[in-house]
One Martini backbone bead per residue (centre of mass of N, CA, C, O) as a GRO file, in nm:
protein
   96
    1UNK     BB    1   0.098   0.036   0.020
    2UNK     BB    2   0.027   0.374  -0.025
    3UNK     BB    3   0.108   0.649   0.131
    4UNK     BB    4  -0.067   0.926   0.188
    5UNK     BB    5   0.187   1.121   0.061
    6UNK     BB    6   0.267   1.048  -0.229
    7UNK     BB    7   0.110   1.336  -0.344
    8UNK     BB    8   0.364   1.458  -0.294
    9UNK     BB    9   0.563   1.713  -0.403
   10UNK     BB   10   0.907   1.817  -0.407
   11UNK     BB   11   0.853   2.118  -0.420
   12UNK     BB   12   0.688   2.130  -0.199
   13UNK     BB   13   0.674   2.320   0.125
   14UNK     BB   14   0.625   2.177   0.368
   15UNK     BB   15   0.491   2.194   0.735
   16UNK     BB   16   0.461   2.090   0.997
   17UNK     BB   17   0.234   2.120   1.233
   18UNK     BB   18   0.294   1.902   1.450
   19UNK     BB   19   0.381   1.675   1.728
   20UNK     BB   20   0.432   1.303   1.802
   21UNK     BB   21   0.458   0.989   1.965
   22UNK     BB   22   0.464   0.700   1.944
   23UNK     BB   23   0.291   0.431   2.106
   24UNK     BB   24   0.245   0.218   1.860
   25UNK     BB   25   0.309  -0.026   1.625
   26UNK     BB   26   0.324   0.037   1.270
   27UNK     BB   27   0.399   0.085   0.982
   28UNK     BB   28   0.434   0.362   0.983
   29UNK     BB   29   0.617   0.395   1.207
   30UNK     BB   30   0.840   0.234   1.079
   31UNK     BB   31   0.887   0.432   0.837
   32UNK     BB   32   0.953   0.688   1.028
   33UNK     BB   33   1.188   0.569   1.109
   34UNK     BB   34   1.363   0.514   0.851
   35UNK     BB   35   1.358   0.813   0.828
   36UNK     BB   36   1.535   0.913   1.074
   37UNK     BB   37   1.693   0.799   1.042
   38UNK     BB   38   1.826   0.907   0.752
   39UNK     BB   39   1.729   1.223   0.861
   40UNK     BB   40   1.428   1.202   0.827
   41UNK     BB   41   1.071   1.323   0.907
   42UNK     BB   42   0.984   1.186   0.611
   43UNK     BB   43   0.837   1.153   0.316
   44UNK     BB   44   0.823   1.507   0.253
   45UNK     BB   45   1.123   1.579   0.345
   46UNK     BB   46   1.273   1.358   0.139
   47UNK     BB   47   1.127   1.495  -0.139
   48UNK     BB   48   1.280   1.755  -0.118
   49UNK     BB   49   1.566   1.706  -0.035
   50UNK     BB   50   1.623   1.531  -0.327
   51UNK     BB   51   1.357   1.533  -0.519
   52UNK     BB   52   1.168   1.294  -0.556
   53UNK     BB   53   0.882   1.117  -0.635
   54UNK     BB   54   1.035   0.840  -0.509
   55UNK     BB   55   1.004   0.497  -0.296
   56UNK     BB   56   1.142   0.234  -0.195
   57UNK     BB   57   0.944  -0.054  -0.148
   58UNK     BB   58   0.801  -0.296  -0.073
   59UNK     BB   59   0.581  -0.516  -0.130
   60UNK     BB   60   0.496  -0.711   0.069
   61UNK     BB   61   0.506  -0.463   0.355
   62UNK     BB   62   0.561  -0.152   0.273
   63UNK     BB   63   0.842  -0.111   0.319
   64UNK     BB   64   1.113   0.052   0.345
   65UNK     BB   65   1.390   0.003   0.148
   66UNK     BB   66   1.553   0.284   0.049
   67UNK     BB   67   1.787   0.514   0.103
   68UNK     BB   68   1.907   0.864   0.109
   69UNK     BB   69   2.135   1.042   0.276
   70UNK     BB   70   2.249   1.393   0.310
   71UNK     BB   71   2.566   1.253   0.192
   72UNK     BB   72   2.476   0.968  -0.007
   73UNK     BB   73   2.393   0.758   0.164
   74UNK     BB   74   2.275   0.412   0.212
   75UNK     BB   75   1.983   0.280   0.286
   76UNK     BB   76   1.903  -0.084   0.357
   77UNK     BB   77   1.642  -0.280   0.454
   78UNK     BB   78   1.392  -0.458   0.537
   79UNK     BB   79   1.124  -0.636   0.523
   80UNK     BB   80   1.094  -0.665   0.839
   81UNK     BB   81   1.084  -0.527   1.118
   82UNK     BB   82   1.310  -0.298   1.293
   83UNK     BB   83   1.113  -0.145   1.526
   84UNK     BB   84   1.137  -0.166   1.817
   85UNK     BB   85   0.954  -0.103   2.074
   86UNK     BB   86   1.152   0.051   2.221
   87UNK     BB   87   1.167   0.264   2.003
   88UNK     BB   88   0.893   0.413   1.926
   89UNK     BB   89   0.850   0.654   2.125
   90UNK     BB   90   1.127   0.792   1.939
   91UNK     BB   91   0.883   0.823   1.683
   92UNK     BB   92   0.806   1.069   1.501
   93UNK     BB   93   0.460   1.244   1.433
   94UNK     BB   94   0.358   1.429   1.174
   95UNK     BB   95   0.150   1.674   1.091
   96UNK     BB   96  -0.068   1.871   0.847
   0.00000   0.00000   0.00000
């Protein structure tokens, strides 16, 4: 499935209303985890950042599969679950 950000473009400078910690782990909260590791607040400031219009899902599991950080490296995923429960609370969820 894809999340309900993709129809937002790169070139948008959208800017989060609020924001909270998530309190127990679903699909999305993994997803935004996988991109905070990798140093971005979610997928929309990831494509605003990069520039890009996709990100590599699994299709089986519909997690990020690969990012590139800030610096141009690239981090790659697991198709399973990597956001440990004691993760989670650490796992900034933003409104918009």
């Amino acid at each position: 499935k894809m999340s309900e950000v993709s129809g937002v473009t790169a070139s948008a400078d959208i800017k989060p209303k609020s924001k909270h910690h998530a309190k127990q782990w679903s699909g999305d909260v993994e997803n935004l985890y996988r991109f905070q590791q990798a140093g971005y607040r979610d997928e929309i400031e990831y494509k605003q950042v990069k520039q890009v219009d996709m990100v590599e899902y699994w299709p089986e599991t519909g997690f990020v599969k690969k990012l590139q950080r800030r610096d141009n490296t690239f981090y790659y995923y697991n198709k399973q679950r990597e956001c440990e429960d004691k993760e989670v609370h650490k796992v900034k969820v933003y409104v918009y």
